[in-house]
Amino acid sequence: MISMDALNEVLRTLHLKSTVSCRSELSAPWGLRVPHFPGHAGFSVVARGSCWLEMEGEKKQIALAGGDFVMFPHGSAHVMRDALGTRPVNIETLVGSHNSSHKSLSLSYGGGGALTTLVCGCFEFEGGETNPLISALPAVIHIKGEEGRAVPWLETTLQYLASETASTLPGAETVIGHLTDIIFIQAVRAYISSAGECKRGLVRAMALDRPWHSFTTLPSNPGQLPRWLCGWACRGPLSLPGSGNWSASHLCST
């Protein structure tokens, strides 16, 4: 099992810098293209309806239903639309047309057909691109809903988020920031809990006080880190540059 102290230690290294939240009422046909946002993480929740998700550079298409949650830890480019044949519009063009200076938006877009509601968020963490936890996460985390609703831990947080997004009270943006911070942590925790033993061992490795920057074999592409590090976790003891007598067996717990 993963030590919660280890997870807490890693999560303490993340500091939320900014948050933008958006509730989108979309009517078919509709399609949104989200470009790559380096150093940012984003999430989308299907509050109503259904849609398709396609990650840039991948052929796989993911069907999303009501209550489904997806998070993009690396701010990876993707497309969300009502049907695979619908032509998407760039989200920056759509958001820009609303001329809003606020960090919480409400959008309406589409052709007037079947409705889909998305609750989305985008946030930046200080040092996110170099943080080992962010680097170890996949391009997309998909947490399926239950009977058309978000899982309980997410639904409660989303209710507060929806309330604060519509609020005009002082401090609403600060509350929104903390709520999206909670969503990120909950999603990471859910992903780790459902991952294989070696991936769960990544958290233990990240929590260790080790000179990661001195490892000469670190991959340049953060997306390669999970398989690379997980490979170490499942082998015997290794001698790593700058790590002394550290064994890769530390990566996996039993």
PDB file of C-alpha atoms in Angstrom:
ATOM      1  CA  MET A   1       0.000   0.000   0.000  1.00  0.00           C
ATOM      2  CA  ILE A   2       1.081   3.600  -0.579  1.00  0.00           C
ATOM      3  CA  SER A   3       2.035   5.624   2.423  1.00  0.00           C
ATOM      4  CA  MET A   4      -0.246   8.661   2.642  1.00  0.00           C
ATOM      5  CA  ASP A   5       2.688  10.519   4.177  1.00  0.00           C
ATOM      6  CA  ALA A   6       4.574   9.898   0.925  1.00  0.00           C
ATOM      7  CA  LEU A   7       1.713  11.269  -1.165  1.00  0.00           C
ATOM      8  CA  ASN A   8       1.325  14.269   1.131  1.00  0.00           C
ATOM      9  CA  GLU A   9       5.034  15.009   0.816  1.00  0.00           C
ATOM     10  CA  VAL A  10       4.822  15.124  -2.973  1.00  0.00           C
ATOM     11  CA  LEU A  11       1.605  17.165  -3.053  1.00  0.00           C
ATOM     12  CA  ARG A  12       3.131  19.798  -0.774  1.00  0.00           C
ATOM     13  CA  THR A  13       5.583  20.633  -3.548  1.00  0.00           C
ATOM     14  CA  LEU A  14       2.724  21.840  -5.768  1.00  0.00           C
ATOM     15  CA  HIS A  15       1.670  25.475  -5.484  1.00  0.00           C
ATOM     16  CA  LEU A  16      -1.329  26.705  -7.456  1.00  0.00           C
ATOM     17  CA  LYS A  17      -0.581  29.939  -9.308  1.00  0.00           C
ATOM     18  CA  SER A  18      -3.725  30.722 -11.246  1.00  0.00           C
ATOM     19  CA  THR A  19      -7.105  29.239 -12.046  1.00  0.00           C
ATOM     20  CA  VAL A  20      -9.699  29.712 -14.766  1.00  0.00           C
ATOM     21  CA  SER A  21     -13.018  27.871 -14.595  1.00  0.00           C
ATOM     22  CA  CYS A  22     -15.730  27.644 -17.223  1.00  0.00           C
ATOM     23  CA  ARG A  23     -19.211  26.186 -17.496  1.00  0.00           C
ATOM     24  CA  SER A  24     -20.154  25.532 -21.115  1.00  0.00           C
ATOM     25  CA  GLU A  25     -23.677  24.865 -22.385  1.00  0.00           C
ATOM     26  CA  LEU A  26     -23.150  23.166 -25.751  1.00  0.00           C
ATOM     27  CA  SER A  27     -25.801  22.166 -28.294  1.00  0.00           C
ATOM     28  CA  ALA A  28     -25.196  19.779 -31.183  1.00  0.00           C
ATOM     29  CA  PRO A  29     -23.432  20.049 -33.452  1.00  0.00           C
ATOM     30  CA  TRP A  30     -20.485  21.435 -31.505  1.00  0.00           C
ATOM     31  CA  GLY A  31     -16.743  20.860 -31.323  1.00  0.00           C
ATOM     32  CA  LEU A  32     -13.927  22.436 -29.307  1.00  0.00           C
ATOM     33  CA  ARG A  33     -10.216  22.259 -30.063  1.00  0.00           C
ATOM     34  CA  VAL A  34      -7.986  22.963 -27.055  1.00  0.00           C
ATOM     35  CA  PRO A  35      -4.328  23.724 -27.904  1.00  0.00           C
ATOM     36  CA  HIS A  36      -1.332  22.622 -25.870  1.00  0.00           C
ATOM     37  CA  PHE A  37      -0.799  24.792 -22.784  1.00  0.00           C
ATOM     38  CA  PRO A  38       2.732  24.074 -21.468  1.00  0.00           C
ATOM     39  CA  GLY A  39       3.028  24.266 -17.701  1.00  0.00           C
ATOM     40  CA  HIS A  40      -0.725  24.055 -17.203  1.00  0.00           C
ATOM     41  CA  ALA A  41      -3.144  21.314 -16.227  1.00  0.00           C
ATOM     42  CA  GLY A  42      -6.790  21.187 -17.196  1.00  0.00           C
ATOM     43  CA  PHE A  43      -9.891  19.157 -16.474  1.00  0.00           C
ATOM     44  CA  SER A  44     -13.382  18.663 -17.879  1.00  0.00           C
ATOM     45  CA  VAL A  45     -16.464  17.087 -16.333  1.00  0.00           C
ATOM     46  CA  VAL A  46     -19.476  16.032 -18.388  1.00  0.00           C
ATOM     47  CA  ALA A  47     -22.258  17.385 -16.186  1.00  0.00           C
ATOM     48  CA  ARG A  48     -24.950  16.515 -18.743  1.00  0.00           C
ATOM     49  CA  GLY A  49     -25.107  14.725 -22.083  1.00  0.00           C
ATOM     50  CA  SER A  50     -22.204  12.983 -23.785  1.00  0.00           C
ATOM     51  CA  CYS A  51     -19.309  13.686 -26.138  1.00  0.00           C
ATOM     52  CA  TRP A  52     -16.105  12.362 -27.686  1.00  0.00           C
ATOM     53  CA  LEU A  53     -12.545  13.102 -26.609  1.00  0.00           C
ATOM     54  CA  GLU A  54      -9.544  12.809 -28.924  1.00  0.00           C
ATOM     55  CA  MET A  55      -5.970  13.481 -27.810  1.00  0.00           C
ATOM     56  CA  GLU A  56      -3.733  15.169 -30.375  1.00  0.00           C
ATOM     57  CA  GLY A  57      -1.401  12.700 -32.047  1.00  0.00           C
ATOM     58  CA  GLU A  58      -3.408   9.664 -30.934  1.00  0.00           C
ATOM     59  CA  LYS A  59      -5.897   7.649 -32.968  1.00  0.00           C
ATOM     60  CA  LYS A  60      -7.865   6.437 -29.959  1.00  0.00           C
ATOM     61  CA  GLN A  61     -11.230   8.100 -29.360  1.00  0.00           C
ATOM     62  CA  ILE A  62     -12.709   8.159 -25.862  1.00  0.00           C
ATOM     63  CA  ALA A  63     -16.481   8.196 -25.401  1.00  0.00           C
ATOM     64  CA  LEU A  64     -17.485  10.368 -22.442  1.00  0.00           C
ATOM     65  CA  ALA A  65     -20.857  10.073 -20.720  1.00  0.00           C
ATOM     66  CA  GLY A  66     -22.613  12.056 -18.015  1.00  0.00           C
ATOM     67  CA  GLY A  67     -20.560  12.188 -14.833  1.00  0.00           C
ATOM     68  CA  ASP A  68     -17.260  11.352 -16.545  1.00  0.00           C
ATOM     69  CA  PHE A  69     -14.164  13.309 -15.500  1.00  0.00           C
ATOM     70  CA  VAL A  70     -10.994  13.810 -17.538  1.00  0.00           C
ATOM     71  CA  MET A  71      -7.839  15.622 -16.480  1.00  0.00           C
ATOM     72  CA  PHE A  72      -4.912  16.705 -18.656  1.00  0.00           C
ATOM     73  CA  PRO A  73      -1.895  16.997 -16.298  1.00  0.00           C
ATOM     74  CA  HIS A  74       0.429  18.297 -19.032  1.00  0.00           C
ATOM     75  CA  GLY A  75      -2.047  20.628 -20.723  1.00  0.00           C
ATOM     76  CA  SER A  76      -2.008  18.345 -23.778  1.00  0.00           C
ATOM     77  CA  ALA A  77      -3.838  19.418 -26.929  1.00  0.00           C
ATOM     78  CA  HIS A  78      -7.165  17.685 -27.488  1.00  0.00           C
ATOM     79  CA  VAL A  79     -10.556  17.898 -29.176  1.00  0.00           C
ATOM     80  CA  MET A  80     -13.974  17.449 -27.566  1.00  0.00           C
ATOM     81  CA  ARG A  81     -17.115  17.274 -29.720  1.00  0.00           C
ATOM     82  CA  ASP A  82     -20.614  15.886 -29.915  1.00  0.00           C
ATOM     83  CA  ALA A  83     -19.838  13.540 -32.828  1.00  0.00           C
ATOM     84  CA  LEU A  84     -16.642  12.403 -34.534  1.00  0.00           C
ATOM     85  CA  GLY A  85     -17.556  14.134 -37.781  1.00  0.00           C
ATOM     86  CA  THR A  86     -18.191  17.575 -36.274  1.00  0.00           C
ATOM     87  CA  ARG A  87     -15.649  20.238 -37.184  1.00  0.00           C
ATOM     88  CA  PRO A  88     -14.169  21.835 -34.010  1.00  0.00           C
ATOM     89  CA  VAL A  89     -13.564  25.524 -33.329  1.00  0.00           C
ATOM     90  CA  ASN A  90     -10.512  26.735 -31.418  1.00  0.00           C
ATOM     91  CA  ILE A  91     -11.456  27.305 -27.766  1.00  0.00           C
ATOM     92  CA  GLU A  92      -9.340  30.472 -27.638  1.00  0.00           C
ATOM     93  CA  THR A  93     -11.455  32.005 -30.392  1.00  0.00           C
ATOM     94  CA  LEU A  94     -14.657  31.099 -28.584  1.00  0.00           C
ATOM     95  CA  VAL A  95     -13.509  32.365 -25.175  1.00  0.00           C
ATOM     96  CA  GLY A  96     -12.062  35.533 -26.699  1.00  0.00           C
ATOM     97  CA  SER A  97     -15.424  36.399 -28.243  1.00  0.00           C
ATOM     98  CA  HIS A  98     -16.901  36.723 -24.749  1.00  0.00           C
ATOM     99  CA  ASN A  99     -14.434  39.486 -23.815  1.00  0.00           C
ATOM    100  CA  SER A 100     -14.451  38.456 -20.169  1.00  0.00           C
ATOM    101  CA  SER A 101     -11.722  39.594 -17.791  1.00  0.00           C
ATOM    102  CA  HIS A 102     -12.940  37.256 -15.055  1.00  0.00           C
ATOM    103  CA  LYS A 103     -11.379  33.935 -14.177  1.00  0.00           C
ATOM    104  CA  SER A 104     -14.763  32.221 -14.223  1.00  0.00           C
ATOM    105  CA  LEU A 105     -16.738  32.050 -17.459  1.00  0.00           C
ATOM    106  CA  SER A 106     -20.082  30.804 -18.721  1.00  0.00           C
ATOM    107  CA  LEU A 107     -20.251  29.921 -22.408  1.00  0.00           C
ATOM    108  CA  SER A 108     -23.041  28.923 -24.775  1.00  0.00           C
ATOM    109  CA  TYR A 109     -22.202  27.480 -28.175  1.00  0.00           C
ATOM    110  CA  GLY A 110     -23.520  25.115 -30.823  1.00  0.00           C
ATOM    111  CA  GLY A 111     -26.203  24.465 -33.389  1.00  0.00           C
ATOM    112  CA  GLY A 112     -29.276  24.161 -31.190  1.00  0.00           C
ATOM    113  CA  GLY A 113     -29.508  20.362 -30.983  1.00  0.00           C
ATOM    114  CA  ALA A 114     -28.975  17.922 -28.106  1.00  0.00           C
ATOM    115  CA  LEU A 115     -27.450  19.594 -25.047  1.00  0.00           C
ATOM    116  CA  THR A 116     -24.165  18.790 -23.326  1.00  0.00           C
ATOM    117  CA  THR A 117     -22.863  20.673 -20.302  1.00  0.00           C
ATOM    118  CA  LEU A 118     -19.145  20.730 -19.523  1.00  0.00           C
ATOM    119  CA  VAL A 119     -17.569  22.102 -16.358  1.00  0.00           C
ATOM    120  CA  CYS A 120     -13.917  22.820 -17.074  1.00  0.00           C
ATOM    121  CA  GLY A 121     -10.913  24.242 -15.292  1.00  0.00           C
ATOM    122  CA  CYS A 122      -7.371  25.239 -16.185  1.00  0.00           C
ATOM    123  CA  PHE A 123      -4.669  25.874 -13.625  1.00  0.00           C
ATOM    124  CA  GLU A 124      -0.934  26.368 -13.390  1.00  0.00           C
ATOM    125  CA  PHE A 125       1.426  25.030 -10.758  1.00  0.00           C
ATOM    126  CA  GLU A 126       4.716  26.665  -9.867  1.00  0.00           C
ATOM    127  CA  GLY A 127       7.446  24.484 -11.326  1.00  0.00           C
ATOM    128  CA  GLY A 128       4.820  22.187 -12.809  1.00  0.00           C
ATOM    129  CA  GLU A 129       6.935  21.187 -15.812  1.00  0.00           C
ATOM    130  CA  THR A 130       9.822  20.058 -13.618  1.00  0.00           C
ATOM    131  CA  ASN A 131       7.828  18.582 -10.748  1.00  0.00           C
ATOM    132  CA  PRO A 132       8.356  14.786 -10.715  1.00  0.00           C
ATOM    133  CA  LEU A 133       4.718  14.119  -9.844  1.00  0.00           C
ATOM    134  CA  ILE A 134       3.411  16.045 -12.861  1.00  0.00           C
ATOM    135  CA  SER A 135       5.988  14.405 -15.132  1.00  0.00           C
ATOM    136  CA  ALA A 136       4.988  10.930 -13.967  1.00  0.00           C
ATOM    137  CA  LEU A 137       1.291  11.366 -14.769  1.00  0.00           C
ATOM    138  CA  PRO A 138      -0.181  10.267 -18.125  1.00  0.00           C
ATOM    139  CA  ALA A 139      -1.427  12.682 -20.794  1.00  0.00           C
ATOM    140  CA  VAL A 140      -5.033  12.096 -19.732  1.00  0.00           C
ATOM    141  CA  ILE A 141      -6.682  10.679 -16.609  1.00  0.00           C
ATOM    142  CA  HIS A 142     -10.225   9.378 -17.173  1.00  0.00           C
ATOM    143  CA  ILE A 143     -12.470   8.696 -14.191  1.00  0.00           C
ATOM    144  CA  LYS A 144     -15.857   7.315 -15.194  1.00  0.00           C
ATOM    145  CA  GLY A 145     -19.031   8.500 -13.533  1.00  0.00           C
ATOM    146  CA  GLU A 146     -21.565   6.324 -11.776  1.00  0.00           C
ATOM    147  CA  GLU A 147     -25.040   6.017 -13.319  1.00  0.00           C
ATOM    148  CA  GLY A 148     -24.731   9.321 -15.153  1.00  0.00           C
ATOM    149  CA  ARG A 149     -23.359  11.240 -12.170  1.00  0.00           C
ATOM    150  CA  ALA A 150     -19.858  12.134 -11.085  1.00  0.00           C
ATOM    151  CA  VAL A 151     -18.319   9.944  -8.396  1.00  0.00           C
ATOM    152  CA  PRO A 152     -19.321  11.207  -4.911  1.00  0.00           C
ATOM    153  CA  TRP A 153     -16.003  12.860  -4.019  1.00  0.00           C
ATOM    154  CA  LEU A 154     -16.076  14.830  -7.270  1.00  0.00           C
ATOM    155  CA  GLU A 155     -19.785  15.664  -7.282  1.00  0.00           C
ATOM    156  CA  THR A 156     -19.616  17.384  -3.903  1.00  0.00           C
ATOM    157  CA  THR A 157     -16.659  19.533  -4.948  1.00  0.00           C
ATOM    158  CA  LEU A 158     -18.324  20.406  -8.271  1.00  0.00           C
ATOM    159  CA  GLN A 159     -21.444  21.603  -6.472  1.00  0.00           C
ATOM    160  CA  TYR A 160     -19.337  24.068  -4.517  1.00  0.00           C
ATOM    161  CA  LEU A 161     -17.435  25.033  -7.669  1.00  0.00           C
ATOM    162  CA  ALA A 162     -20.664  25.732  -9.589  1.00  0.00           C
ATOM    163  CA  SER A 163     -21.950  27.854  -6.718  1.00  0.00           C
ATOM    164  CA  GLU A 164     -18.776  29.923  -6.495  1.00  0.00           C
ATOM    165  CA  THR A 165     -18.531  30.305 -10.285  1.00  0.00           C
ATOM    166  CA  ALA A 166     -21.962  31.972 -10.255  1.00  0.00           C
ATOM    167  CA  SER A 167     -21.204  33.964  -7.104  1.00  0.00           C
ATOM    168  CA  THR A 168     -20.554  37.705  -7.000  1.00  0.00           C
ATOM    169  CA  LEU A 169     -19.400  37.639  -3.381  1.00  0.00           C
ATOM    170  CA  PRO A 170     -15.905  38.871  -2.471  1.00  0.00           C
ATOM    171  CA  GLY A 171     -13.284  36.141  -2.457  1.00  0.00           C
ATOM    172  CA  ALA A 172     -15.099  33.885  -4.938  1.00  0.00           C
ATOM    173  CA  GLU A 173     -12.036  33.549  -7.178  1.00  0.00           C
ATOM    174  CA  THR A 174      -9.899  32.522  -4.202  1.00  0.00           C
ATOM    175  CA  VAL A 175     -12.429  29.850  -3.244  1.00  0.00           C
ATOM    176  CA  ILE A 176     -12.526  28.616  -6.861  1.00  0.00           C
ATOM    177  CA  GLY A 177      -8.748  28.304  -6.806  1.00  0.00           C
ATOM    178  CA  HIS A 178      -8.808  26.142  -3.692  1.00  0.00           C
ATOM    179  CA  LEU A 179     -11.624  23.974  -5.045  1.00  0.00           C
ATOM    180  CA  THR A 180      -9.774  23.225  -8.285  1.00  0.00           C
ATOM    181  CA  ASP A 181      -6.701  22.470  -6.203  1.00  0.00           C
ATOM    182  CA  ILE A 182      -8.794  19.888  -4.341  1.00  0.00           C
ATOM    183  CA  ILE A 183     -10.073  18.425  -7.626  1.00  0.00           C
ATOM    184  CA  PHE A 184      -6.502  17.970  -8.848  1.00  0.00           C
ATOM    185  CA  ILE A 185      -5.394  16.232  -5.651  1.00  0.00           C
ATOM    186  CA  GLN A 186      -8.464  13.986  -5.599  1.00  0.00           C
ATOM    187  CA  ALA A 187      -7.924  13.001  -9.236  1.00  0.00           C
ATOM    188  CA  VAL A 188      -4.266  12.148  -8.625  1.00  0.00           C
ATOM    189  CA  ARG A 189      -5.231  10.107  -5.579  1.00  0.00           C
ATOM    190  CA  ALA A 190      -7.904   8.226  -7.555  1.00  0.00           C
ATOM    191  CA  TYR A 191      -5.459   7.547 -10.404  1.00  0.00           C
ATOM    192  CA  ILE A 192      -2.785   6.211  -8.067  1.00  0.00           C
ATOM    193  CA  SER A 193      -5.289   4.009  -6.244  1.00  0.00           C
ATOM    194  CA  SER A 194      -6.402   2.392  -9.505  1.00  0.00           C
ATOM    195  CA  ALA A 195      -2.908   2.088 -11.028  1.00  0.00           C
ATOM    196  CA  GLY A 196      -0.720  -1.007 -11.010  1.00  0.00           C
ATOM    197  CA  GLU A 197       1.763  -1.742  -8.250  1.00  0.00           C
ATOM    198  CA  CYS A 198       4.742  -0.283 -10.112  1.00  0.00           C
ATOM    199  CA  LYS A 199       2.981   3.001 -10.880  1.00  0.00           C
ATOM    200  CA  ARG A 200       1.891   3.283  -7.275  1.00  0.00           C
ATOM    201  CA  GLY A 201       5.546   2.886  -6.399  1.00  0.00           C
ATOM    202  CA  LEU A 202       6.288   6.100  -8.296  1.00  0.00           C
ATOM    203  CA  VAL A 203       4.804   8.132  -5.465  1.00  0.00           C
ATOM    204  CA  ARG A 204       7.123   6.518  -2.952  1.00  0.00           C
ATOM    205  CA  ALA A 205      10.076   7.298  -5.198  1.00  0.00           C
ATOM    206  CA  MET A 206       9.061  10.935  -5.623  1.00  0.00           C
ATOM    207  CA  ALA A 207       8.728  11.395  -1.880  1.00  0.00           C
ATOM    208  CA  LEU A 208      12.303  10.207  -1.284  1.00  0.00           C
ATOM    209  CA  ASP A 209      14.949  12.870  -0.790  1.00  0.00           C
ATOM    210  CA  ARG A 210      17.014  11.964  -3.846  1.00  0.00           C
ATOM    211  CA  PRO A 211      19.061  14.142  -6.264  1.00  0.00           C
ATOM    212  CA  TRP A 212      16.789  13.668  -9.275  1.00  0.00           C
ATOM    213  CA  HIS A 213      18.497  16.466 -11.181  1.00  0.00           C
ATOM    214  CA  SER A 214      21.797  14.545 -11.180  1.00  0.00           C
ATOM    215  CA  PHE A 215      20.391  11.451 -12.915  1.00  0.00           C
ATOM    216  CA  THR A 216      22.038  11.517 -16.332  1.00  0.00           C
ATOM    217  CA  THR A 217      19.538   9.011 -17.738  1.00  0.00           C
ATOM    218  CA  LEU A 218      16.406  11.129 -17.223  1.00  0.00           C
ATOM    219  CA  PRO A 219      14.339  11.172 -20.435  1.00  0.00           C
ATOM    220  CA  SER A 220      13.839  14.545 -22.124  1.00  0.00           C
ATOM    221  CA  ASN A 221      10.170  13.811 -22.780  1.00  0.00           C
ATOM    222  CA  PRO A 222       8.147  13.845 -19.518  1.00  0.00           C
ATOM    223  CA  GLY A 223       5.638  11.507 -21.116  1.00  0.00           C
ATOM    224  CA  GLN A 224       8.278   8.759 -21.136  1.00  0.00           C
ATOM    225  CA  LEU A 225       8.876   8.944 -17.398  1.00  0.00           C
ATOM    226  CA  PRO A 226       6.169   6.549 -16.142  1.00  0.00           C
ATOM    227  CA  ARG A 227       7.350   3.589 -18.245  1.00  0.00           C
ATOM    228  CA  TRP A 228      11.009   4.421 -17.711  1.00  0.00           C
ATOM    229  CA  LEU A 229      10.759   4.712 -13.948  1.00  0.00           C
ATOM    230  CA  CYS A 230       8.273   1.883 -13.631  1.00  0.00           C
ATOM    231  CA  GLY A 231      10.774  -0.342 -15.421  1.00  0.00           C
ATOM    232  CA  TRP A 232      13.280   0.340 -12.670  1.00  0.00           C
ATOM    233  CA  ALA A 233      10.664  -0.365 -10.046  1.00  0.00           C
ATOM    234  CA  CYS A 234      10.096  -3.891 -11.320  1.00  0.00           C
ATOM    235  CA  ARG A 235      13.757  -4.880 -11.608  1.00  0.00           C
ATOM    236  CA  GLY A 236      16.367  -5.745  -9.076  1.00  0.00           C
ATOM    237  CA  PRO A 237      18.772  -3.324  -7.329  1.00  0.00           C
ATOM    238  CA  LEU A 238      20.436  -0.751  -9.587  1.00  0.00           C
ATOM    239  CA  SER A 239      23.320   1.647  -9.213  1.00  0.00           C
ATOM    240  CA  LEU A 240      22.157   5.082 -10.357  1.00  0.00           C
ATOM    241  CA  PRO A 241      24.395   8.083 -11.085  1.00  0.00           C
ATOM    242  CA  GLY A 242      24.487  10.421  -8.119  1.00  0.00           C
ATOM    243  CA  SER A 243      22.245   8.232  -6.011  1.00  0.00           C
ATOM    244  CA  GLY A 244      24.749   6.314  -3.910  1.00  0.00           C
ATOM    245  CA  ASN A 245      23.698   2.818  -2.909  1.00  0.00           C
ATOM    246  CA  TRP A 246      20.045   3.340  -3.698  1.00  0.00           C
ATOM    247  CA  SER A 247      18.004   0.358  -4.827  1.00  0.00           C
ATOM    248  CA  ALA A 248      15.159   0.520  -7.322  1.00  0.00           C
ATOM    249  CA  SER A 249      13.272  -1.777  -4.991  1.00  0.00           C
ATOM    250  CA  HIS A 250      12.380   1.404  -3.059  1.00  0.00           C
ATOM    251  CA  LEU A 251       9.974   2.240  -5.891  1.00  0.00           C
ATOM    252  CA  CYS A 252       7.506  -0.542  -5.213  1.00  0.00           C
ATOM    253  CA  SER A 253       5.842  -1.293  -1.941  1.00  0.00           C
ATOM    254  CA  THR A 254       4.571  -4.719  -0.963  1.00  0.00           C
TER     255      THR A 254
END
